[in-house]
Tab-separated table of C-alpha atoms in Angstrom:
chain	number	residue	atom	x	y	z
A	730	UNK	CA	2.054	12.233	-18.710
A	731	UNK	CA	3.782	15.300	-19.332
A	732	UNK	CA	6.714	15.845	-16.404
A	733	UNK	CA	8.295	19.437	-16.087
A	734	UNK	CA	11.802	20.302	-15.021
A	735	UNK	CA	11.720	21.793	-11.630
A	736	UNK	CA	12.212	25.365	-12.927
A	737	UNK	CA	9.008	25.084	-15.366
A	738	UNK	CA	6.796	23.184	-12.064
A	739	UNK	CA	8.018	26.423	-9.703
A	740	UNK	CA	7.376	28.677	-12.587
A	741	UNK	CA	3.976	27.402	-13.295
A	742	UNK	CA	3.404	27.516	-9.028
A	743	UNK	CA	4.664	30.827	-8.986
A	744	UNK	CA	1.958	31.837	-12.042
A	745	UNK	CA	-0.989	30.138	-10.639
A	746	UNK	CA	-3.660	31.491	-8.615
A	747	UNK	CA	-7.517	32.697	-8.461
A	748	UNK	CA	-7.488	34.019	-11.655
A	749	UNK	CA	-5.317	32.682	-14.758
A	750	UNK	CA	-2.369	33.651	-15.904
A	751	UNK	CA	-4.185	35.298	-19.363
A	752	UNK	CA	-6.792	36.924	-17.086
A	753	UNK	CA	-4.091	38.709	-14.554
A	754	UNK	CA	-3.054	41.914	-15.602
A	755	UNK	CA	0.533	43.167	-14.691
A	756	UNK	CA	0.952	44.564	-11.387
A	757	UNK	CA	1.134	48.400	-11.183
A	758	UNK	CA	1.901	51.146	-8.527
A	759	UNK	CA	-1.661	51.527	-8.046
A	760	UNK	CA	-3.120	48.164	-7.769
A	761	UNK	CA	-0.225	46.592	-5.247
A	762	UNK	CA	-1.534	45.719	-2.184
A	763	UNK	CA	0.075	46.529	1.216
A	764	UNK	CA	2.361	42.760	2.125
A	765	UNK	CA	2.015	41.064	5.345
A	766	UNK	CA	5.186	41.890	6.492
A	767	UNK	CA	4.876	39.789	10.127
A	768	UNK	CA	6.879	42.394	11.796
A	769	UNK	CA	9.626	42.298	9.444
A	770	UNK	CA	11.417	43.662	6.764
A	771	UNK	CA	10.207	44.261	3.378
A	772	UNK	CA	11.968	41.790	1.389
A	773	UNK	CA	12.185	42.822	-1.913
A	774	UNK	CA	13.831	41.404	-5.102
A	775	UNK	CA	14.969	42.786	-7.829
A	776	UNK	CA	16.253	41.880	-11.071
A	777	UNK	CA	18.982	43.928	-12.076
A	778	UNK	CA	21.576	45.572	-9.764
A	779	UNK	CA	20.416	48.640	-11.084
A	780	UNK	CA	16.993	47.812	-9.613
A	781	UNK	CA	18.352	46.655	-6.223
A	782	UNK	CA	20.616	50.288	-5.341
A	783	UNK	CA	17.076	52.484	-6.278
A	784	UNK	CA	15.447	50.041	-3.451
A	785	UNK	CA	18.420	49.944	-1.429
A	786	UNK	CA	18.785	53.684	-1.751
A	787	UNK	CA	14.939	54.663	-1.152
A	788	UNK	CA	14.164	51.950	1.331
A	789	UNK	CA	16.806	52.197	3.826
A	790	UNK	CA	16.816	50.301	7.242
A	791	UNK	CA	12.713	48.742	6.100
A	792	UNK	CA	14.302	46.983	3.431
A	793	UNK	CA	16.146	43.364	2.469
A	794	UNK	CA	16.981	43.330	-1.260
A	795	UNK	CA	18.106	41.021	-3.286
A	796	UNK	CA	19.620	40.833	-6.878
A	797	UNK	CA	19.028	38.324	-9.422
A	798	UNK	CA	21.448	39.439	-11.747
A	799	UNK	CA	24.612	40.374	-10.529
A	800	UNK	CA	27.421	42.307	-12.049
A	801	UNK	CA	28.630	41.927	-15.547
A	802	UNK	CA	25.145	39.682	-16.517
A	803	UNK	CA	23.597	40.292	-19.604
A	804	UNK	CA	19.316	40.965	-18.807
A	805	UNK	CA	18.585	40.479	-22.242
A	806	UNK	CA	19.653	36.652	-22.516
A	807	UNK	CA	19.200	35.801	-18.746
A	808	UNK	CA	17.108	32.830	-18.309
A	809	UNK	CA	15.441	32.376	-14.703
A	810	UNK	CA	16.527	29.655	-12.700
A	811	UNK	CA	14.722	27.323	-9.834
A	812	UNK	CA	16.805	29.538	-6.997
A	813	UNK	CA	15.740	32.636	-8.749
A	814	UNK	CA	11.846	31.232	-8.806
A	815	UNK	CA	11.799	30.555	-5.125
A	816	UNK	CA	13.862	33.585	-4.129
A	817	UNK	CA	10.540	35.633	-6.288
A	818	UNK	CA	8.194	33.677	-4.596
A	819	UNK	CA	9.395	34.905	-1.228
A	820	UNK	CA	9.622	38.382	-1.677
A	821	UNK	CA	7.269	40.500	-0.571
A	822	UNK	CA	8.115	43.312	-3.112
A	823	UNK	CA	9.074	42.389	-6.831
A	824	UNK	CA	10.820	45.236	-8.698
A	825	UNK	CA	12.171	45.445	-12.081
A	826	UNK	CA	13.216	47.453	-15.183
A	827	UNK	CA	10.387	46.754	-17.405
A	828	UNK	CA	10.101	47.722	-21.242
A	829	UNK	CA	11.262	43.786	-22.316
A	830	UNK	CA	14.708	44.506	-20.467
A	831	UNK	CA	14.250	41.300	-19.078
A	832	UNK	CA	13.057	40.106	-22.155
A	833	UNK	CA	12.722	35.820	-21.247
A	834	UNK	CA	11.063	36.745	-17.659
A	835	UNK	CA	8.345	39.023	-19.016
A	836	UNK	CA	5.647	37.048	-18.294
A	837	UNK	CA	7.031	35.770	-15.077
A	838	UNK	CA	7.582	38.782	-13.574
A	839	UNK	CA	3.990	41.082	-15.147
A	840	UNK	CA	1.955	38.002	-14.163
A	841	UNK	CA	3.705	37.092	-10.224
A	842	UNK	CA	1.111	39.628	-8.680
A	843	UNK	CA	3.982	41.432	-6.747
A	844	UNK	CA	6.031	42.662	-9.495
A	845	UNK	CA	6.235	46.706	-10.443
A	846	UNK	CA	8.595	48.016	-13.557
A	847	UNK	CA	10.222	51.141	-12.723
A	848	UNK	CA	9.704	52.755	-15.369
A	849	UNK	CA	6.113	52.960	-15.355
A	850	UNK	CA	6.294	56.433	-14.401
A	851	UNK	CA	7.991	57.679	-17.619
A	852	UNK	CA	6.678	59.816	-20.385
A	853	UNK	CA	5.554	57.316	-23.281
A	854	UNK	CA	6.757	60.096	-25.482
A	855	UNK	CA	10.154	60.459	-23.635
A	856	UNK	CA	10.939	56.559	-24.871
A	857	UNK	CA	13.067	55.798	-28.241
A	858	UNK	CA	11.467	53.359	-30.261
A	859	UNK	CA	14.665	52.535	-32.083
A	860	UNK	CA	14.446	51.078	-36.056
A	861	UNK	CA	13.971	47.390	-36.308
A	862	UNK	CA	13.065	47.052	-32.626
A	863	UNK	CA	9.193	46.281	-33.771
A	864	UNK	CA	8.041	49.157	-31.925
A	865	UNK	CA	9.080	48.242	-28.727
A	866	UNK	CA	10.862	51.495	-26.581
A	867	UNK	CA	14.534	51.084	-25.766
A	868	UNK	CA	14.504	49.800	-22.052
A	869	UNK	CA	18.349	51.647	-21.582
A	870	UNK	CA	16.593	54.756	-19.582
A	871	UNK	CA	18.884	54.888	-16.810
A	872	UNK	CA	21.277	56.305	-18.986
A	873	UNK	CA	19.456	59.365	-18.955
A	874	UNK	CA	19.683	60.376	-15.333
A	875	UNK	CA	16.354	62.676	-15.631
A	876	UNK	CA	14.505	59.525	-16.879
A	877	UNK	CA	15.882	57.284	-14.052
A	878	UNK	CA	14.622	59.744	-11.550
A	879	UNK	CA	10.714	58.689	-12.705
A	880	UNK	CA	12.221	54.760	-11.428
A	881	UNK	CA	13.161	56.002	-8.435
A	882	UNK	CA	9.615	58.113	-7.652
A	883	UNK	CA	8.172	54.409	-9.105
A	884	UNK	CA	10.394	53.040	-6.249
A	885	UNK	CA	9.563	55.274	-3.627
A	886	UNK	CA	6.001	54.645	-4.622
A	887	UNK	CA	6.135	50.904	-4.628
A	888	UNK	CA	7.681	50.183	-1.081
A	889	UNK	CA	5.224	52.667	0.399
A	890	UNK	CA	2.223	50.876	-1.407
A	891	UNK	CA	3.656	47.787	-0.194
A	892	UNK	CA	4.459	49.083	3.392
A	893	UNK	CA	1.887	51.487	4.461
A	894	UNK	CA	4.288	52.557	7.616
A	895	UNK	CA	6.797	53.606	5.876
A	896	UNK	CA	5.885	55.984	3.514
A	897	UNK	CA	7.344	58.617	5.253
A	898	UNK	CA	10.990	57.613	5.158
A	899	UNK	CA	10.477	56.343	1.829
A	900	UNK	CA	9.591	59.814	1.025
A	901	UNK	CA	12.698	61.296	3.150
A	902	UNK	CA	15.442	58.992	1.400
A	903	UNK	CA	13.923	59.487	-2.049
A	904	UNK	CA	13.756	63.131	-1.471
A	905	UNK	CA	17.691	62.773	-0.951
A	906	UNK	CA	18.203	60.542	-3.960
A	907	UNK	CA	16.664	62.752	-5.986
A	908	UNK	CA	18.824	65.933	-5.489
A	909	UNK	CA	21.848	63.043	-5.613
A	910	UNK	CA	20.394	62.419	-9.109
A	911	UNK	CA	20.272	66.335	-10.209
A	912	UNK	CA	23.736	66.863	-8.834
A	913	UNK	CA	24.895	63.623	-11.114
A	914	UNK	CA	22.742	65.273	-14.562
A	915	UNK	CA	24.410	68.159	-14.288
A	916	UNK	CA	28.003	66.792	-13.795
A	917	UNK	CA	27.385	64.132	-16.849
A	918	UNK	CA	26.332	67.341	-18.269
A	919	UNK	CA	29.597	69.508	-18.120
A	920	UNK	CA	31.964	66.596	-18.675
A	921	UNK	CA	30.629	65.696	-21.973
A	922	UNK	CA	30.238	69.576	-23.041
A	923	UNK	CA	33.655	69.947	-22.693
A	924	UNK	CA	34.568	67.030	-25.268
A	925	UNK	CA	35.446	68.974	-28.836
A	926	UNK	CA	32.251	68.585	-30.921
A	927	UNK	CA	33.771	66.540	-33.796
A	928	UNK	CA	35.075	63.580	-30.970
A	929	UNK	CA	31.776	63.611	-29.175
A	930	UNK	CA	30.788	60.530	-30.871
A	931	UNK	CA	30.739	56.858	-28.748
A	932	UNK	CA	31.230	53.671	-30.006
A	933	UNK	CA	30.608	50.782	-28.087
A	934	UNK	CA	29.496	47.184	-28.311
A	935	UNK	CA	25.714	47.500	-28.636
A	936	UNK	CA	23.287	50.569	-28.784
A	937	UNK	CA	22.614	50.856	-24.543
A	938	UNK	CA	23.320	54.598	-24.829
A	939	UNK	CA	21.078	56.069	-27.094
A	940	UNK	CA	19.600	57.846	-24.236
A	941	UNK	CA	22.780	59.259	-22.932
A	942	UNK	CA	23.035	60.470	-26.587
A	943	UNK	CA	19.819	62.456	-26.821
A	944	UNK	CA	20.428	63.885	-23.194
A	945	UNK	CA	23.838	64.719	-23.046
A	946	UNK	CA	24.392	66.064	-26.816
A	947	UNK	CA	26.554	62.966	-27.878
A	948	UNK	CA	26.864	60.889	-31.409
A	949	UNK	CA	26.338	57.106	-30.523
A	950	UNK	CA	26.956	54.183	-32.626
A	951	UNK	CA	26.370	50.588	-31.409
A	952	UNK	CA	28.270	47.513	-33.397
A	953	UNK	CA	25.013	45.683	-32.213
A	954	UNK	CA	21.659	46.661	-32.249
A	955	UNK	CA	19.271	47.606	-28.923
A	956	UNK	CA	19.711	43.946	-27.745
A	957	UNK	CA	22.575	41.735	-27.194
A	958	UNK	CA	20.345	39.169	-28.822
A	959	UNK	CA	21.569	39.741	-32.152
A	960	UNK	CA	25.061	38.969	-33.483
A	961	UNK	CA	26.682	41.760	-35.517
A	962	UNK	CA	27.424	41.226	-38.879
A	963	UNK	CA	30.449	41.646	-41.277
A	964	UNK	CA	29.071	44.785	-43.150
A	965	UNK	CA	28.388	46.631	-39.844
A	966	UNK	CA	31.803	45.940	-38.707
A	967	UNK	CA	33.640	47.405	-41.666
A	968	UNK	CA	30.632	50.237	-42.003
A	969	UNK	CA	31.558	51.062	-38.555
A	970	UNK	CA	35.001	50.909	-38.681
A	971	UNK	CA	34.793	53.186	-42.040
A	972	UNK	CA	33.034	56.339	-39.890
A	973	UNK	CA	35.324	56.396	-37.564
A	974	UNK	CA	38.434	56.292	-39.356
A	975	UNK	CA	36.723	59.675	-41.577
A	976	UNK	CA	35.591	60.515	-38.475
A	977	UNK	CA	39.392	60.490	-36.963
A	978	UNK	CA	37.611	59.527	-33.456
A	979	UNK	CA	40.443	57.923	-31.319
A	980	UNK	CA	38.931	55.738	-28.994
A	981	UNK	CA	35.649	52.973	-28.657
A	982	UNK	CA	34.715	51.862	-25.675
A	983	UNK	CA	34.305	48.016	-24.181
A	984	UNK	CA	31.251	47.122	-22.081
A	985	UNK	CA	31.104	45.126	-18.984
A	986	UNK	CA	28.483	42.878	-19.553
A	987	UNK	CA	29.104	42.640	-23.609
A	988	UNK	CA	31.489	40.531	-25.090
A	989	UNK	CA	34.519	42.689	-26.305
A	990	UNK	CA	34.795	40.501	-29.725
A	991	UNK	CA	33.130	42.844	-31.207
A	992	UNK	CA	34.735	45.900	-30.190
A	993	UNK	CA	38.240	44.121	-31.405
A	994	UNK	CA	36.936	43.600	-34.535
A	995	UNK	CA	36.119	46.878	-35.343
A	996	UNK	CA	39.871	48.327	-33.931
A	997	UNK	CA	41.276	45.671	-36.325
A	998	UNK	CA	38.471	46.675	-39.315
A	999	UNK	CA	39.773	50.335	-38.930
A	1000	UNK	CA	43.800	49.598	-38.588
A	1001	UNK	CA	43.597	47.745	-42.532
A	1002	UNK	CA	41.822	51.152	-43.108
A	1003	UNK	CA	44.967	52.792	-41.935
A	1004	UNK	CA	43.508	54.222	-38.399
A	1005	UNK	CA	44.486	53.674	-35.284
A	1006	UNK	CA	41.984	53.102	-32.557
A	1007	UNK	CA	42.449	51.763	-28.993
A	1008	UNK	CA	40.004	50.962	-26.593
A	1009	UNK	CA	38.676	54.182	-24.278
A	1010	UNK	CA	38.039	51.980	-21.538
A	1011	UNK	CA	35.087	49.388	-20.492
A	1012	UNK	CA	31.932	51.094	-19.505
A	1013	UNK	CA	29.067	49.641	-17.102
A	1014	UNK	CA	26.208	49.298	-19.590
A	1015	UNK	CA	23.225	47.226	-18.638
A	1016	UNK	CA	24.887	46.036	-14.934
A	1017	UNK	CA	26.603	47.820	-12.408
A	1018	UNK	CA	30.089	47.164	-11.207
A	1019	UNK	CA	30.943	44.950	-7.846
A	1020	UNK	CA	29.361	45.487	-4.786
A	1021	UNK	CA	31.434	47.571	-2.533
A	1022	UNK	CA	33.039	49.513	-5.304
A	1023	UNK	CA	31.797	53.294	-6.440
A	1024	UNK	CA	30.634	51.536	-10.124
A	1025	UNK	CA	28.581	49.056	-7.522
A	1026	UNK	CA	26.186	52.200	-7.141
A	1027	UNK	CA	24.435	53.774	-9.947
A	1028	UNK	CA	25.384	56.874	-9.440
A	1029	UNK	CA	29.012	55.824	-9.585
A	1030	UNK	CA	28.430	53.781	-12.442
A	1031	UNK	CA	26.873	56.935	-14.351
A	1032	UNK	CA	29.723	58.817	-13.109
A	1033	UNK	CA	32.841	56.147	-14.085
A	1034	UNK	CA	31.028	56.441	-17.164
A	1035	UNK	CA	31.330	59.731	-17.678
A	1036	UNK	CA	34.575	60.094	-16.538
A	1037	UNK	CA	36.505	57.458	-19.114
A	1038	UNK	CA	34.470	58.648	-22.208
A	1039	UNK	CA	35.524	62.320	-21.618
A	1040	UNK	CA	38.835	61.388	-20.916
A	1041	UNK	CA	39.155	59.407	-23.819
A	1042	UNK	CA	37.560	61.626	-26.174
A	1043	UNK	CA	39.398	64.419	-24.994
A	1044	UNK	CA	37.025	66.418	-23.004
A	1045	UNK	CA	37.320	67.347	-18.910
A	1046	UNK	CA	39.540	63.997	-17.155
């Protein structure tokens, strides 16, 4: 007889029902049903910190939320554990970032009955499908503040589906959010307008801003592909290390939930090419910062981010 680690048994409890796993399709917006709250909170989990400030933000005093991945975790390689199972199978609201961002929980999270992707809402043709990503859209939206206001509608629409009585001040604190989010385009906006147009170019560990790139009118170029999954090779070391030293571009830019080898090996690539290149500072890329600091927020994380690479690339400190 076959025995499962705990993990796979909770998994497999979590994935069961009426129907089979291959019959259930993903949860949506639309087909969510209201929760049985018991007088209670909603308690919602979510999987990214990201995730958990939108529900935090929109759902106010009506909401618990929880975070499975805290700051400086990388969702592409996280792996769910037996706390994380449970803490899913008591929440009354799932949420989470959707387009494989959480690439080994897919099917955990489309098949739990509970669980919504924020980004449902958005455009198909406002995704990137980048080269060699097998067709599948670059999940790194909420680098493009416009696009993460469709997660927070998704948000907004989620915790009302789920609680019915709320819908109004779901609808009051989103409506806040969103001008928050407007005010934060347009400031992104200026600072990286005001970076000479042969430095706006940003070089960073992996390709999480190609979004910010097509938004905000900068040149982005990743050491590592879309996903962290992949290491980077020798050739795109010295390829990258070649553009920038032609490029003269002073500064790259470490990433808080990347490993910085790469980055280093780049800054060394270019100094046998005769350029010098220091590090910009470290960007949040697919986490926030700590809880209780202005990069614990996304709209301070956007913001840091904005700040360093202007500042760096000699734009508006």
């Amino acid at each position: 007889m076959l025995r499962l680690p705990l993990p796979s048994l909770l998994l497999a409890a979590l994935l069961t029902g009426c129907q089979s796993v291959q019959d259930r399709p993903p949860t949506t917006v639309a087909t969510l049903q209201p929760a049985d709250l018991g007088g209670g909170k909603v308690r919602v989990t979510a999987t990214t910190n990201m995730v958990a400030d939108l529900a935090r933000e929109i759902g106010g005093d009506r909401v618990t939320v929880s975070a499975l991945m805290g700051p400086g975790v990388d969702p592409h390689l996280y792996k769910a554990s037996a706390r994380d199972v449970r803490t899913l199978q008591g929440a009354h609201l799932i949420l989470y970032g959707g387009l494989h961002l959480e690439g080994k929980m897919v099917e955990l999270l489309e098949k739990s009955g509970r669980a919504v992707a924020v980004t449902e809402q958005i455009p198909h043709d406002r995704l990137l499908r980048p080269d060699g990503a097998e067709g599948l859209p670059d999940p790194h939206v909420w680098f493009d503040v416009s696009l993460w206001k469709f997660a927070a509608g998704t948000t907004r629409d989620a915790l009302s589906a789920a609680d019915p009585a709320g819908k109004a001040l779901y609808a009051q604190n989103a409506a806040a959010y969103l001008s928050a989010l407007d005010a934060l385009d347009a400031e992104v906006m200026t600072l990286m307008h005001s970076i000479p147009q042969e430095r706006r170019v940003l070089v960073t560990a992996h390709d999480a801003f190609n979004y910010f790139a097509r938004r905000y009118g900068v040149e982005v170029r990743g050491v590592q592909g879309v996903s962290t999954a992949a290491e980077a090779g020798t050739q795109n070391i010295q390829a990258l290390a070649r553009f920038v030293s032609q490029r003269g571009i002073p500064a790259v830019f470490v990433e808080s939930s990347v490993s910085q080898r790469t980055v280093d090996a780049v800054i060394e690539a270019a100094r046998a090419q005769g350029h010098t290149l220091r590090i910009g500072g470290e960007l949040f890329s697919d986490a926030l910062g700590a809880a209780g600091t202005p990069e614990g927020t996304y709209i301070g994380m956007v913001r840091h981010n904005a700040h360093a690479i202007s500042s760096a690339l000699g734009g508006l400190k």
